[in-house]
Amino acid sequence: MAAGVSRKISAASARAHTRRPKTSTSVPLPSGLLKTALAILFGGFLAWAFLAIRPPPPNICGSPDGPPITAPRIKLRDGRHLAYKEHGVPKDEAKHKIIFVHGFDSCRHSAVVANTLSPEITESLGVYIVSFDRPGYGESDPDPNRTVKSLALDIEELADRLQLGTRFYVIGFSMGGQVIWSCLKYIPQRLAGAALLAPVINYWWPGLPANLTKEVYSQQKLQDQWTLRVSHYLPWLTYWWNTQRWFPASSVIAHSPDNLSRQDRELISRMADRLNYVAQIRQQGEYESLHRDIIIGMGKWEFNPTDLENPFPNNEGSVHLWQGDDDLLVPVKLQRYIAQRLPWIQYHEIPGAGHLFPFANGMSDAIVESLVGGNGASR
């Protein structure tokens, strides 16, 4: 019989062989339950994102819970209403009839030319001015189908409903000045003359040189550069961008004093009456007023303003572009380029003037006199 083999086993080895394996205390989730949880989380995120980027419905004037209607209004052919305000001599006695287009974050009451025009010029030239709330502002109904062209057609229809004649003048300030380009494109046959006061420029107009737009665009605040990029490339994110709190949005919407030139700071007190109507400006919602303004103004245009032809080839009217050389909101370099490309425009550059130059003493008189002087009366 063979002898057995003896082995020595250490105490540590013995304990290792006799120790019980550790057991896990975690309970694995069934794969179906995990997928369901992830789906719920993802669905919740999508719901949050949808609500975050979706603008609230407008608070329409005259609706059961909306602001009251206090201004005279016309009804447009598509059922919308435009609120307006009349200034100057009575319409039936006027020699010159002007439609004034207000700027960004403003309304019919912000008609600087009408409000500061001297009584002497008003009476001697027989000037009648009508200002109106652009769609979504003040007491004018929002226009969810608004385009670059549609506002020019609104202006034409306003003139027809108020019986201003076959031809009338248009003056626009800032974002309202940008609208005048649309009038020159789509309703030139209705114009007796036009004046653009520091008109806002779309940096994506194809007729502008890339090196020049890049230069002046980079001089803006970073937050404003992003605001314009979002409105141009991702317009459906505009409401979210201007209401989120993670990053600074538009300094223009916030009325940052950094956007005011030295002259602007001196003139800002002349806008004190704004306190009387400021609550009306955005009362139907910021999306249909401010945000849609940016989307349309900085979006893709159906035409290039630098390709426009002279609407008055026989000098039966005139077009004027007014710009301050110290404007911190609208770059003077691009305005100069546009004036050079369109030599039929009478360009007026004001040294030392900022964006609010129309409020300066005598400016409205000079603007109106240059526009209607030498021209026949509105017909």
Coordinates of C-alpha atoms in Angstrom, one line a residue:
M1 CA 0.0 0.0 0.0
A2 CA 1.4 3.3 -1.0
A3 CA 2.3 5.8 1.7
G4 CA 0.1 9.0 1.9
V5 CA 1.6 12.5 1.2
S6 CA 1.5 14.9 4.1
R7 CA 1.3 18.7 3.6
K8 CA 1.5 21.6 6.0
I9 CA -1.2 24.3 5.7
S10 CA -0.7 27.7 7.2
A11 CA -3.3 29.3 9.5
A12 CA -3.8 32.2 7.0
S13 CA -4.3 29.8 4.2
A14 CA -6.8 27.9 6.2
R15 CA -8.8 31.0 7.0
A16 CA -8.8 32.0 3.4
H17 CA -10.3 28.6 2.4
T18 CA -12.9 28.7 5.0
R19 CA -13.9 32.4 4.7
R20 CA -17.4 32.9 3.2
P21 CA -17.5 35.0 0.0
K22 CA -18.9 38.5 0.4
T23 CA -22.4 38.9 -0.9
S24 CA -23.6 42.1 -2.7
T25 CA -26.3 44.1 -1.0
S26 CA -27.5 46.0 -4.2
V27 CA -30.5 44.7 -6.1
P28 CA -30.0 44.9 -9.9
L29 CA -32.9 46.7 -11.7
P30 CA -34.6 44.7 -14.3
S31 CA -33.5 46.0 -17.8
G32 CA -37.1 46.9 -18.7
L33 CA -37.5 49.1 -15.6
L34 CA -34.2 50.9 -16.2
K35 CA -35.3 51.7 -19.8
T36 CA -38.6 53.0 -18.5
A37 CA -36.9 55.3 -16.0
L38 CA -34.6 56.7 -18.6
A39 CA -37.5 57.2 -21.0
I40 CA -39.4 59.2 -18.3
L41 CA -36.4 61.3 -17.5
F42 CA -35.8 62.0 -21.2
G43 CA -39.5 62.8 -21.7
G44 CA -39.4 65.2 -18.8
F45 CA -36.4 67.0 -20.2
L46 CA -38.1 67.3 -23.6
A47 CA -41.2 68.7 -21.9
W48 CA -39.1 71.2 -20.0
A49 CA -37.2 72.2 -23.1
F50 CA -40.5 72.6 -25.1
L51 CA -42.0 74.9 -22.4
A52 CA -38.7 76.9 -22.1
I53 CA -38.4 77.7 -25.8
R54 CA -42.1 78.1 -26.5
P55 CA -43.3 81.8 -26.2
P56 CA -46.5 82.4 -24.2
P57 CA -49.6 83.4 -26.1
P58 CA -50.0 87.2 -26.6
N59 CA -52.2 89.2 -24.3
I60 CA -54.2 90.8 -27.0
C61 CA -55.8 94.2 -26.5
G62 CA -59.6 94.0 -26.2
S63 CA -59.7 90.3 -25.4
P64 CA -61.5 89.3 -22.2
D65 CA -58.4 89.4 -20.0
G66 CA -56.3 91.7 -22.2
P67 CA -55.4 95.4 -21.9
P68 CA -58.2 97.9 -22.9
I69 CA -58.4 99.6 -26.2
T70 CA -57.8 103.4 -25.8
A71 CA -56.6 104.5 -29.2
P72 CA -58.3 104.9 -32.5
R73 CA -57.6 101.8 -34.7
I74 CA -58.1 100.7 -38.3
K75 CA -59.0 97.1 -39.3
L76 CA -56.7 95.6 -41.9
R77 CA -57.9 93.2 -44.6
D78 CA -56.6 90.2 -42.6
G79 CA -58.6 91.2 -39.6
R80 CA -55.8 92.7 -37.5
H81 CA -56.0 96.1 -36.1
L82 CA -53.5 99.0 -36.1
A83 CA -53.6 101.7 -33.5
Y84 CA -52.6 105.2 -34.5
K85 CA -52.2 108.7 -33.2
E86 CA -52.5 112.0 -35.2
H87 CA -50.3 115.1 -34.9
G88 CA -49.9 118.5 -36.6
V89 CA -52.4 120.3 -38.6
P90 CA -55.8 118.7 -39.4
K91 CA -55.5 116.1 -42.1
D92 CA -57.9 117.8 -44.5
E93 CA -55.9 121.0 -44.3
A94 CA -52.5 119.4 -44.6
K95 CA -50.1 120.1 -47.5
H96 CA -47.7 117.3 -46.5
K97 CA -48.9 114.0 -44.9
I98 CA -46.3 111.9 -43.1
I99 CA -46.4 108.4 -41.6
F100 CA -43.9 108.0 -38.8
V101 CA -42.6 104.5 -37.9
H102 CA -41.3 104.1 -34.3
G103 CA -38.3 102.2 -33.2
F104 CA -37.5 99.2 -31.0
D105 CA -39.3 99.0 -27.7
S106 CA -41.4 102.0 -28.5
C107 CA -45.0 102.7 -29.7
R108 CA -47.1 105.4 -31.4
H109 CA -46.5 107.8 -28.6
S110 CA -42.7 107.7 -29.3
A111 CA -43.0 109.8 -32.4
V112 CA -40.0 112.0 -31.8
V113 CA -40.3 114.0 -35.0
A114 CA -44.0 114.8 -34.4
N115 CA -43.4 115.5 -30.7
T116 CA -40.5 117.9 -31.3
L117 CA -41.4 119.6 -34.5
S118 CA -41.8 123.3 -34.0
P119 CA -45.2 124.9 -34.3
E120 CA -43.8 127.3 -36.8
I121 CA -42.7 124.6 -39.2
T122 CA -45.9 122.6 -38.6
E123 CA -48.1 125.5 -39.6
S124 CA -46.0 127.1 -42.3
L125 CA -45.5 123.8 -44.2
G126 CA -48.9 122.4 -43.3
V127 CA -47.6 119.2 -41.9
Y128 CA -49.8 116.3 -40.7
I129 CA -48.1 113.3 -39.1
V130 CA -49.7 110.0 -38.1
S131 CA -47.7 107.5 -35.9
F132 CA -48.9 104.0 -35.3
D133 CA -48.1 101.0 -33.1
R134 CA -46.2 98.4 -35.2
P135 CA -47.7 94.9 -34.9
G136 CA -47.5 93.5 -31.3
Y137 CA -46.6 96.9 -29.8
G138 CA -49.0 99.1 -27.9
E139 CA -52.5 98.4 -29.0
S140 CA -51.9 97.0 -32.5
D141 CA -52.6 93.3 -32.9
P142 CA -49.7 90.9 -33.2
D143 CA -48.9 89.6 -36.6
P144 CA -47.7 85.9 -36.3
N145 CA -47.2 85.9 -40.1
R146 CA -45.1 89.1 -40.1
T147 CA -42.4 89.4 -42.8
V148 CA -40.1 92.1 -44.1
K149 CA -42.7 92.9 -46.7
S150 CA -45.8 92.7 -44.6
L151 CA -45.2 95.9 -42.6
A152 CA -44.7 98.0 -45.7
L153 CA -48.1 96.7 -46.9
D154 CA -49.6 97.5 -43.5
I155 CA -48.3 101.1 -43.9
E156 CA -49.9 101.3 -47.4
E157 CA -53.2 100.1 -46.0
L158 CA -53.0 102.5 -43.1
A159 CA -52.6 105.4 -45.6
D160 CA -55.6 104.1 -47.6
R161 CA -57.9 103.7 -44.6
L162 CA -57.0 107.2 -43.4
Q163 CA -57.3 108.6 -46.9
L164 CA -53.9 110.2 -47.1
G165 CA -53.9 110.3 -50.8
T166 CA -52.0 108.4 -53.6
R167 CA -48.6 109.6 -52.3
F168 CA -47.4 110.3 -48.7
Y169 CA -44.1 110.6 -46.9
V170 CA -42.5 108.1 -44.5
I171 CA -40.0 108.7 -41.7
G172 CA -38.6 105.9 -39.6
F173 CA -36.3 106.0 -36.5
S174 CA -33.9 103.2 -35.5
M175 CA -35.7 99.8 -36.1
G176 CA -38.5 101.9 -37.7
G177 CA -35.9 103.3 -40.0
Q178 CA -35.0 99.8 -41.1
V179 CA -38.7 99.4 -42.1
I180 CA -38.3 102.3 -44.6
W181 CA -36.1 100.1 -46.7
S182 CA -39.1 97.8 -47.1
C183 CA -41.3 100.7 -48.1
L184 CA -38.7 101.7 -50.8
K185 CA -38.7 98.2 -52.1
Y186 CA -42.4 97.2 -52.0
I187 CA -44.5 100.5 -52.2
P188 CA -42.2 103.0 -53.9
Q189 CA -45.1 104.2 -56.1
R190 CA -46.9 105.4 -53.0
L191 CA -44.1 107.5 -51.6
A192 CA -43.6 111.3 -51.9
G193 CA -40.4 111.0 -50.0
A194 CA -38.6 109.1 -47.3
A195 CA -36.3 109.7 -44.3
L196 CA -34.3 107.0 -42.5
L197 CA -33.1 108.1 -39.0
A198 CA -30.2 105.9 -37.8
P199 CA -31.8 102.9 -39.4
V200 CA -30.8 99.6 -37.9
I201 CA -28.5 97.5 -40.1
N202 CA -28.8 93.7 -40.6
Y203 CA -25.2 92.4 -40.6
W204 CA -26.3 89.5 -42.9
W205 CA -27.4 91.6 -45.8
P206 CA -25.4 90.1 -48.7
G207 CA -24.5 93.5 -50.2
L208 CA -22.3 94.4 -47.2
P209 CA -18.6 93.6 -47.4
A210 CA -17.6 90.8 -45.1
N211 CA -14.5 92.4 -43.7
L212 CA -16.4 95.6 -42.8
T213 CA -19.3 93.8 -41.1
K214 CA -16.9 91.5 -39.2
E215 CA -15.1 94.6 -37.9
V216 CA -18.1 96.5 -36.6
Y217 CA -19.9 93.3 -35.4
S218 CA -16.9 92.4 -33.2
Q219 CA -17.0 95.8 -31.6
Q220 CA -20.4 95.0 -30.1
K221 CA -20.8 93.5 -26.6
L222 CA -20.4 89.8 -26.7
Q223 CA -23.9 89.3 -25.3
D224 CA -25.4 91.3 -28.1
Q225 CA -23.4 89.4 -30.7
W226 CA -24.9 86.2 -29.4
T227 CA -28.4 87.7 -29.3
L228 CA -28.2 88.6 -32.9
R229 CA -26.6 85.2 -33.9
V230 CA -29.5 83.4 -32.2
S231 CA -32.2 85.5 -33.8
H232 CA -30.6 85.0 -37.3
Y233 CA -29.5 81.3 -37.2
L234 CA -31.9 79.9 -34.5
P235 CA -35.0 82.2 -34.5
W236 CA -37.0 79.5 -32.6
L237 CA -34.6 80.0 -29.7
T238 CA -35.0 83.7 -29.5
Y239 CA -37.6 83.7 -26.7
W240 CA -35.6 81.3 -24.6
W241 CA -32.4 83.2 -25.1
N242 CA -33.9 86.6 -24.1
T243 CA -35.6 85.1 -21.0
Q244 CA -33.0 82.6 -19.7
R245 CA -30.8 83.6 -16.7
W246 CA -27.7 81.5 -17.4
F247 CA -26.1 84.0 -19.8
P248 CA -26.5 87.8 -20.3
A249 CA -28.8 88.5 -23.2
S250 CA -29.6 91.7 -25.1
S251 CA -28.2 94.8 -23.5
V252 CA -30.6 96.8 -25.7
I253 CA -33.6 95.1 -24.2
A254 CA -32.1 95.8 -20.8
H255 CA -31.6 99.5 -21.7
S256 CA -28.0 99.4 -20.7
P257 CA -26.5 102.9 -20.2
D258 CA -23.3 101.6 -21.8
N259 CA -25.1 101.9 -25.2
L260 CA -25.5 105.7 -24.8
S261 CA -23.0 108.1 -26.3
R262 CA -22.0 111.4 -24.6
Q263 CA -24.7 113.2 -26.5
D264 CA -27.3 110.5 -25.8
R265 CA -26.7 110.9 -22.0
E266 CA -27.5 114.6 -22.4
L267 CA -30.6 114.0 -24.4
I268 CA -32.1 111.0 -22.4
S269 CA -33.9 113.4 -20.1
R270 CA -36.0 114.6 -23.1
M271 CA -37.6 111.1 -23.1
A272 CA -39.1 111.6 -19.7
D273 CA -42.6 111.5 -21.1
R274 CA -42.0 107.8 -21.8
L275 CA -42.9 107.1 -18.2
N276 CA -46.5 108.0 -19.1
Y277 CA -46.9 105.2 -21.6
V278 CA -44.0 102.7 -21.0
A279 CA -46.5 100.2 -19.6
Q280 CA -48.3 100.1 -22.9
I281 CA -45.3 99.3 -25.1
R282 CA -44.9 95.6 -24.1
Q283 CA -48.3 95.0 -22.7
Q284 CA -49.2 92.3 -25.2
G285 CA -46.1 90.3 -24.6
E286 CA -42.3 90.7 -25.2
Y287 CA -42.2 88.0 -27.8
E288 CA -44.7 89.6 -30.2
S289 CA -43.1 93.0 -29.8
L290 CA -39.4 92.9 -29.0
H291 CA -38.4 89.4 -29.9
R292 CA -40.2 89.3 -33.3
D293 CA -38.7 92.7 -34.1
I294 CA -35.2 91.2 -33.7
I295 CA -36.1 88.0 -35.6
I296 CA -37.5 90.0 -38.6
G297 CA -34.9 92.7 -38.5
M298 CA -31.9 90.3 -38.3
G299 CA -33.4 87.4 -40.2
K300 CA -33.0 86.5 -43.9
W301 CA -34.4 89.3 -46.1
E302 CA -36.1 88.7 -49.4
F303 CA -34.1 91.6 -50.9
N304 CA -30.8 93.5 -50.4
P305 CA -31.2 97.2 -49.6
T306 CA -27.9 98.0 -51.4
D307 CA -29.5 96.8 -54.7
L308 CA -32.5 99.2 -54.5
E309 CA -33.1 101.6 -57.4
N310 CA -33.9 105.3 -57.1
P311 CA -37.7 105.5 -56.6
F312 CA -37.6 109.2 -57.8
P313 CA -35.6 109.2 -61.1
N314 CA -37.2 112.4 -62.1
N315 CA -36.5 114.2 -58.8
E316 CA -40.2 114.2 -57.9
G317 CA -39.2 113.2 -54.4
S318 CA -36.2 112.5 -52.3
V319 CA -34.7 110.0 -49.8
H320 CA -32.6 111.1 -46.9
L321 CA -30.5 109.0 -44.5
W322 CA -29.5 110.7 -41.2
Q323 CA -26.8 109.2 -39.0
G324 CA -24.7 110.3 -36.0
D325 CA -21.0 109.5 -36.2
D326 CA -20.9 108.6 -32.4
D327 CA -23.8 106.2 -32.5
L328 CA -23.0 103.2 -30.3
L329 CA -25.9 101.1 -31.5
V330 CA -25.8 101.6 -35.3
P331 CA -22.3 101.6 -36.8
V332 CA -21.6 104.7 -38.9
K333 CA -19.1 102.8 -41.1
L334 CA -21.8 100.6 -42.5
Q335 CA -24.1 103.5 -43.0
R336 CA -21.5 105.3 -45.0
Y337 CA -21.0 102.3 -47.2
I338 CA -24.7 102.0 -47.9
A339 CA -24.9 105.7 -48.7
Q340 CA -21.9 105.3 -51.2
R341 CA -23.6 102.3 -52.8
L342 CA -26.8 104.3 -53.3
P343 CA -25.7 107.7 -54.5
W344 CA -29.3 108.9 -55.0
I345 CA -29.7 108.9 -51.2
Q346 CA -29.0 112.3 -49.6
Y347 CA -26.7 111.3 -46.7
H348 CA -26.6 113.6 -43.6
E349 CA -23.9 112.6 -41.1
I350 CA -24.0 114.6 -37.8
P351 CA -20.6 115.0 -36.0
G352 CA -20.7 114.1 -32.3
A353 CA -24.2 112.8 -32.5
G354 CA -25.4 109.6 -31.0
H355 CA -28.4 107.4 -31.5
L356 CA -30.9 109.8 -30.0
F357 CA -29.9 112.8 -32.2
P358 CA -33.5 113.4 -33.3
F359 CA -34.2 114.7 -29.8
A360 CA -31.6 117.5 -30.2
N361 CA -32.8 121.0 -30.7
G362 CA -33.9 121.8 -34.2
M363 CA -33.3 118.3 -35.6
S364 CA -36.9 117.5 -36.4
D365 CA -37.3 120.8 -38.2
A366 CA -34.2 120.1 -40.3
I367 CA -35.4 116.6 -41.1
V368 CA -38.9 117.6 -42.1
E369 CA -37.8 120.7 -44.1
S370 CA -35.2 118.6 -46.1
L371 CA -37.9 116.0 -46.8
V372 CA -40.8 118.1 -47.9
G373 CA -39.0 121.3 -49.0
G374 CA -39.0 121.7 -52.8
N375 CA -41.4 118.7 -53.2
G376 CA -45.0 119.0 -54.1
A377 CA -47.7 118.4 -51.6
S378 CA -48.8 114.9 -50.8
R379 CA -51.4 113.9 -53.4

